[in-house]
Amino acid sequence: LIDVKNSDGCFDSGSLLAVMSQLPRARKIWVGFSGGLDSTALLLALHQAGNALAAPVHAIHFHHGLNTGADSWLDHCSKFCIERKIPFVGQYLEIQASGGASTEESSRNARYQAVAELLGCDEIYLTAHHADDQAETLFLNLMRGSGIEGLAGIPPLRKLGCGQVARPLLQWGRADLEAYLQRQGVNWMEDPSNRDLSFDRNYLRNQLFPMLDSRWPGVVKRLTRSARIARLSSEALAEFVNSHSGKLLANKHKMALAPLLELEQPMQALVVRQWLRGQEIPVLSEVRIHEFLDQLAGAKRNSQAEVRWSRWHLKLYRDFIWLQNLSSLTDCRAQTGDNGMDLALRGGL
């Protein structure tokens, strides 16, 4: 667990290096570079660190094609990297909403699917999530009625594909990053959608948090501290569940029903949640987990007990609970079957 205590120190390449030294050693560092304030500060500080880093830095920009200015963002990012001789990749994404997911969620899913395919073993992908993002995530999860995993907010480090994803800026706020770029005399792109208050995060950032901060100064630091404490508790609980769940968590596609039902229901819920959490699957609410467990407890063989959320599906079939990524069903091209042929499947199928 990376130490992400909130700091009053200013952000610069030296302070970032101290956090980078806590990350697993990587043979290549990828930086998600949108061209906005946050990712510009991250990429520039890494570039200034130069040879002090243990691995070369590459920038990647994902072109979602969701607004008319997307081409200009790609051009800006390319020029920024060319001027500094930073290896750069621009990748176009095709966004397809599925399972009732919002455009924002579908974009995020497509982006991380692309990152999972990009990362080689012992490579790491850095995102520019910072303390304000952490506070917003905790608050939104609180409004959704999330459990301790949701209140733990954005994880500082997690596995993805055969590599890892890290968020090294969680101890600094947006103001720290802006002050750094101003000292460097470096400009960044501003996304006009950040002013759209129909988005929950924009409403929090521009309306609610300023009011809360006037009543309880330092609200972002308070919330990020709570997220850090919740993550410590969440990690300890995960270790406990792993040590008491036997082989239930061994297979990422299915879980045997009988040994799960031998546990007390509170422990059943913890095991199911840990199974999903270990695969970086969006949190399933407490209420829906218990509804599904109630179905399982009264289920007969070949029952139709199931639950769907986001793009995921849990279903009982022949004494096993099966986990299915619904969006992956659209990833396979049509093929004509021949005896003994190999089928080229995607999406973890």
mmCIF file of N, CA and C in Angstrom, residues 238-299:
data_model
loop_
_atom_site.group_PDB
_atom_site.id
_atom_site.type_symbol
_atom_site.label_atom_id
_atom_site.label_comp_id
_atom_site.label_asym_id
_atom_site.label_seq_id
_atom_site.Cartn_x
_atom_site.Cartn_y
_atom_site.Cartn_z
ATOM 1 N N ALA A 238 -9.656 -7.607 3.506
ATOM 2 C CA ALA A 238 -9.409 -8.462 2.338
ATOM 3 C C ALA A 238 -8.460 -9.606 2.695
ATOM 4 N N GLU A 239 -7.425 -9.308 3.469
ATOM 5 C CA GLU A 239 -6.498 -10.364 3.887
ATOM 6 C C GLU A 239 -7.206 -11.406 4.751
ATOM 7 N N PHE A 240 -8.095 -10.924 5.623
ATOM 8 C CA PHE A 240 -8.854 -11.839 6.478
ATOM 9 C C PHE A 240 -9.742 -12.757 5.637
ATOM 10 N N VAL A 241 -10.457 -12.173 4.674
ATOM 11 C CA VAL A 241 -11.355 -12.955 3.824
ATOM 12 C C VAL A 241 -10.555 -13.965 3.001
ATOM 13 N N ASN A 242 -9.440 -13.531 2.441
ATOM 14 C CA ASN A 242 -8.611 -14.450 1.643
ATOM 15 C C ASN A 242 -8.147 -15.650 2.459
ATOM 16 N N SER A 243 -7.803 -15.415 3.712
ATOM 17 C CA SER A 243 -7.279 -16.494 4.556
ATOM 18 C C SER A 243 -8.372 -17.426 5.068
ATOM 19 N N HIS A 244 -9.648 -17.008 4.986
ATOM 20 C CA HIS A 244 -10.743 -17.815 5.516
ATOM 21 C C HIS A 244 -11.702 -18.317 4.446
ATOM 22 N N SER A 245 -11.351 -18.135 3.181
ATOM 23 C CA SER A 245 -12.290 -18.506 2.109
ATOM 24 C C SER A 245 -11.892 -19.772 1.367
ATOM 25 N N GLY A 246 -10.784 -20.409 1.781
ATOM 26 C CA GLY A 246 -10.386 -21.648 1.126
ATOM 27 C C GLY A 246 -10.162 -21.444 -0.359
ATOM 28 N N LYS A 247 -10.757 -22.317 -1.178
ATOM 29 C CA LYS A 247 -10.573 -22.268 -2.626
ATOM 30 C C LYS A 247 -11.679 -21.488 -3.339
ATOM 31 N N LEU A 248 -12.549 -20.823 -2.581
ATOM 32 C CA LEU A 248 -13.681 -20.139 -3.205
ATOM 33 C C LEU A 248 -13.247 -19.051 -4.185
ATOM 34 N N LEU A 249 -12.111 -18.410 -3.918
ATOM 35 C CA LEU A 249 -11.674 -17.289 -4.746
ATOM 36 C C LEU A 249 -10.685 -17.694 -5.834
ATOM 37 N N ALA A 250 -10.428 -18.989 -5.973
ATOM 38 C CA ALA A 250 -9.348 -19.444 -6.849
ATOM 39 C C ALA A 250 -9.643 -19.238 -8.326
ATOM 40 N N ASN A 251 -10.923 -19.360 -8.737
ATOM 41 C CA ASN A 251 -11.275 -19.273 -10.151
ATOM 42 C C ASN A 251 -11.978 -17.940 -10.410
ATOM 43 N N LYS A 252 -11.482 -17.172 -11.369
ATOM 44 C CA LYS A 252 -12.064 -15.847 -11.603
ATOM 45 C C LYS A 252 -13.366 -15.904 -12.391
ATOM 46 N N HIS A 253 -13.697 -17.055 -12.980
ATOM 47 C CA HIS A 253 -14.917 -17.162 -13.774
ATOM 48 C C HIS A 253 -16.090 -17.773 -13.016
ATOM 49 N N LYS A 254 -15.819 -18.640 -12.031
ATOM 50 C CA LYS A 254 -16.913 -19.322 -11.340
ATOM 51 C C LYS A 254 -16.550 -19.594 -9.885
ATOM 52 N N MET A 255 -17.600 -19.769 -9.068
ATOM 53 C CA MET A 255 -17.440 -20.066 -7.657
ATOM 54 C C MET A 255 -18.423 -21.167 -7.271
ATOM 55 N N ALA A 256 -17.930 -22.174 -6.579
ATOM 56 C CA ALA A 256 -18.792 -23.291 -6.168
ATOM 57 C C ALA A 256 -19.828 -22.813 -5.159
ATOM 58 N N LEU A 257 -21.088 -23.202 -5.371
ATOM 59 C CA LEU A 257 -22.171 -22.722 -4.524
ATOM 60 C C LEU A 257 -22.159 -23.371 -3.140
ATOM 61 N N ALA A 258 -22.005 -24.699 -3.068
ATOM 62 C CA ALA A 258 -22.162 -25.411 -1.796
ATOM 63 C C ALA A 258 -21.240 -24.890 -0.696
ATOM 64 N N PRO A 259 -19.910 -24.761 -0.941
ATOM 65 C CA PRO A 259 -19.055 -24.257 0.134
ATOM 66 C C PRO A 259 -19.330 -22.804 0.501
ATOM 67 N N LEU A 260 -19.834 -22.023 -0.452
ATOM 68 C CA LEU A 260 -20.201 -20.639 -0.123
ATOM 69 C C LEU A 260 -21.362 -20.614 0.856
ATOM 70 N N LEU A 261 -22.385 -21.470 0.607
ATOM 71 C CA LEU A 261 -23.569 -21.466 1.463
ATOM 72 C C LEU A 261 -23.296 -22.090 2.839
ATOM 73 N N GLU A 262 -22.169 -22.745 3.004
ATOM 74 C CA GLU A 262 -21.806 -23.272 4.321
ATOM 75 C C GLU A 262 -21.365 -22.162 5.273
ATOM 76 N N LEU A 263 -21.022 -20.997 4.722
ATOM 77 C CA LEU A 263 -20.597 -19.865 5.540
ATOM 78 C C LEU A 263 -21.809 -19.105 6.055
ATOM 79 N N GLU A 264 -21.629 -18.349 7.145
ATOM 80 C CA GLU A 264 -22.668 -17.435 7.603
ATOM 81 C C GLU A 264 -22.867 -16.351 6.553
ATOM 82 N N GLN A 265 -24.111 -15.840 6.423
ATOM 83 C CA GLN A 265 -24.382 -14.905 5.329
ATOM 84 C C GLN A 265 -23.499 -13.653 5.360
ATOM 85 N N PRO A 266 -23.184 -13.047 6.519
ATOM 86 C CA PRO A 266 -22.260 -11.899 6.470
ATOM 87 C C PRO A 266 -20.920 -12.255 5.831
ATOM 88 N N MET A 267 -20.433 -13.477 6.111
ATOM 89 C CA MET A 267 -19.177 -13.915 5.521
ATOM 90 C C MET A 267 -19.371 -14.223 4.033
ATOM 91 N N GLN A 268 -20.536 -14.747 3.651
ATOM 92 C CA GLN A 268 -20.823 -14.971 2.237
ATOM 93 C C GLN A 268 -20.699 -13.668 1.453
ATOM 94 N N ALA A 269 -21.288 -12.610 2.007
ATOM 95 C CA ALA A 269 -21.240 -11.314 1.331
ATOM 96 C C ALA A 269 -19.810 -10.808 1.199
ATOM 97 N N LEU A 270 -19.004 -10.985 2.241
ATOM 98 C CA LEU A 270 -17.607 -10.560 2.189
ATOM 99 C C LEU A 270 -16.837 -11.336 1.126
ATOM 100 N N VAL A 271 -17.105 -12.646 1.026
ATOM 101 C CA VAL A 271 -16.403 -13.475 0.049
ATOM 102 C C VAL A 271 -16.767 -13.065 -1.378
ATOM 103 N N VAL A 272 -18.068 -12.873 -1.643
ATOM 104 C CA VAL A 272 -18.492 -12.459 -2.982
ATOM 105 C C VAL A 272 -17.900 -11.099 -3.330
ATOM 106 N N ARG A 273 -17.933 -10.179 -2.374
ATOM 107 C CA ARG A 273 -17.393 -8.842 -2.631
ATOM 108 C C ARG A 273 -15.895 -8.902 -2.904
ATOM 109 N N GLN A 274 -15.172 -9.730 -2.136
ATOM 110 C CA GLN A 274 -13.734 -9.855 -2.352
ATOM 111 C C GLN A 274 -13.419 -10.507 -3.697
ATOM 112 N N TRP A 275 -14.248 -11.444 -4.119
ATOM 113 C CA TRP A 275 -14.087 -12.093 -5.423
ATOM 114 C C TRP A 275 -14.175 -11.058 -6.544
ATOM 115 N N LEU A 276 -15.172 -10.189 -6.453
ATOM 116 C CA LEU A 276 -15.344 -9.152 -7.467
ATOM 117 C C LEU A 276 -14.239 -8.109 -7.362
ATOM 118 N N ARG A 277 -13.926 -7.725 -6.151
ATOM 119 C CA ARG A 277 -12.908 -6.693 -5.917
ATOM 120 C C ARG A 277 -11.553 -7.128 -6.445
ATOM 121 N N GLY A 278 -11.232 -8.409 -6.286
ATOM 122 C CA GLY A 278 -9.942 -8.907 -6.737
ATOM 123 C C GLY A 278 -9.774 -8.843 -8.238
ATOM 124 N N GLN A 279 -10.882 -8.678 -8.976
ATOM 125 C CA GLN A 279 -10.831 -8.586 -10.434
ATOM 126 C C GLN A 279 -11.100 -7.168 -10.925
ATOM 127 N N GLU A 280 -11.067 -6.213 -9.979
ATOM 128 C CA GLU A 280 -11.266 -4.800 -10.309
ATOM 129 C C GLU A 280 -12.606 -4.563 -11.001
ATOM 130 N N ILE A 281 -13.639 -5.230 -10.495
ATOM 131 C CA ILE A 281 -14.982 -5.083 -11.046
ATOM 132 C C ILE A 281 -15.732 -4.018 -10.239
ATOM 133 N N PRO A 282 -16.531 -3.166 -10.888
ATOM 134 C CA PRO A 282 -17.255 -2.123 -10.155
ATOM 135 C C PRO A 282 -18.043 -2.692 -8.984
ATOM 136 N N VAL A 283 -18.106 -1.900 -7.914
ATOM 137 C CA VAL A 283 -18.734 -2.353 -6.679
ATOM 138 C C VAL A 283 -20.212 -2.662 -6.909
ATOM 139 N N LEU A 284 -20.636 -3.832 -6.421
ATOM 140 C CA LEU A 284 -22.050 -4.195 -6.391
ATOM 141 C C LEU A 284 -22.583 -3.791 -5.029
ATOM 142 N N SER A 285 -23.711 -3.085 -4.983
ATOM 143 C CA SER A 285 -24.207 -2.537 -3.726
ATOM 144 C C SER A 285 -24.508 -3.628 -2.706
ATOM 145 N N GLU A 286 -24.434 -3.252 -1.431
ATOM 146 C CA GLU A 286 -24.701 -4.178 -0.336
ATOM 147 C C GLU A 286 -26.074 -4.818 -0.472
ATOM 148 N N VAL A 287 -27.066 -3.990 -0.807
ATOM 149 C CA VAL A 287 -28.438 -4.489 -0.921
ATOM 150 C C VAL A 287 -28.540 -5.559 -2.001
ATOM 151 N N ARG A 288 -27.921 -5.323 -3.151
ATOM 152 C CA ARG A 288 -28.046 -6.270 -4.261
ATOM 153 C C ARG A 288 -27.252 -7.553 -4.005
ATOM 154 N N ILE A 289 -26.133 -7.440 -3.300
ATOM 155 C CA ILE A 289 -25.395 -8.654 -2.932
ATOM 156 C C ILE A 289 -26.260 -9.539 -2.041
ATOM 157 N N HIS A 290 -26.911 -8.943 -1.038
ATOM 158 C CA HIS A 290 -27.731 -9.729 -0.122
ATOM 159 C C HIS A 290 -28.987 -10.269 -0.814
ATOM 160 N N GLU A 291 -29.541 -9.514 -1.762
ATOM 161 C CA GLU A 291 -30.675 -10.034 -2.535
ATOM 162 C C GLU A 291 -30.260 -11.273 -3.327
ATOM 163 N N PHE A 292 -29.078 -11.220 -3.931
ATOM 164 C CA PHE A 292 -28.571 -12.357 -4.700
ATOM 165 C C PHE A 292 -28.311 -13.554 -3.785
ATOM 166 N N LEU A 293 -27.726 -13.307 -2.615
ATOM 167 C CA LEU A 293 -27.466 -14.391 -1.667
ATOM 168 C C LEU A 293 -28.767 -15.016 -1.168
ATOM 169 N N ASP A 294 -29.801 -14.189 -0.985
ATOM 170 C CA ASP A 294 -31.112 -14.722 -0.585
ATOM 171 C C ASP A 294 -31.668 -15.637 -1.679
ATOM 172 N N GLN A 295 -31.481 -15.239 -2.943
ATOM 173 C CA GLN A 295 -31.911 -16.093 -4.055
ATOM 174 C C GLN A 295 -31.170 -17.431 -4.024
ATOM 175 N N LEU A 296 -29.854 -17.356 -3.779
ATOM 176 C CA LEU A 296 -29.043 -18.563 -3.767
ATOM 177 C C LEU A 296 -29.442 -19.500 -2.634
ATOM 178 N N ALA A 297 -29.751 -18.930 -1.472
ATOM 179 C CA ALA A 297 -30.086 -19.752 -0.306
ATOM 180 C C ALA A 297 -31.356 -20.556 -0.538
ATOM 181 N N GLY A 298 -32.272 -20.013 -1.336
ATOM 182 C CA GLY A 298 -33.524 -20.721 -1.598
ATOM 183 C C GLY A 298 -33.563 -21.368 -2.963
ATOM 184 N N ALA A 299 -32.406 -21.396 -3.644
ATOM 185 C CA ALA A 299 -32.390 -21.883 -5.027
ATOM 186 C C ALA A 299 -32.385 -23.399 -5.111
#
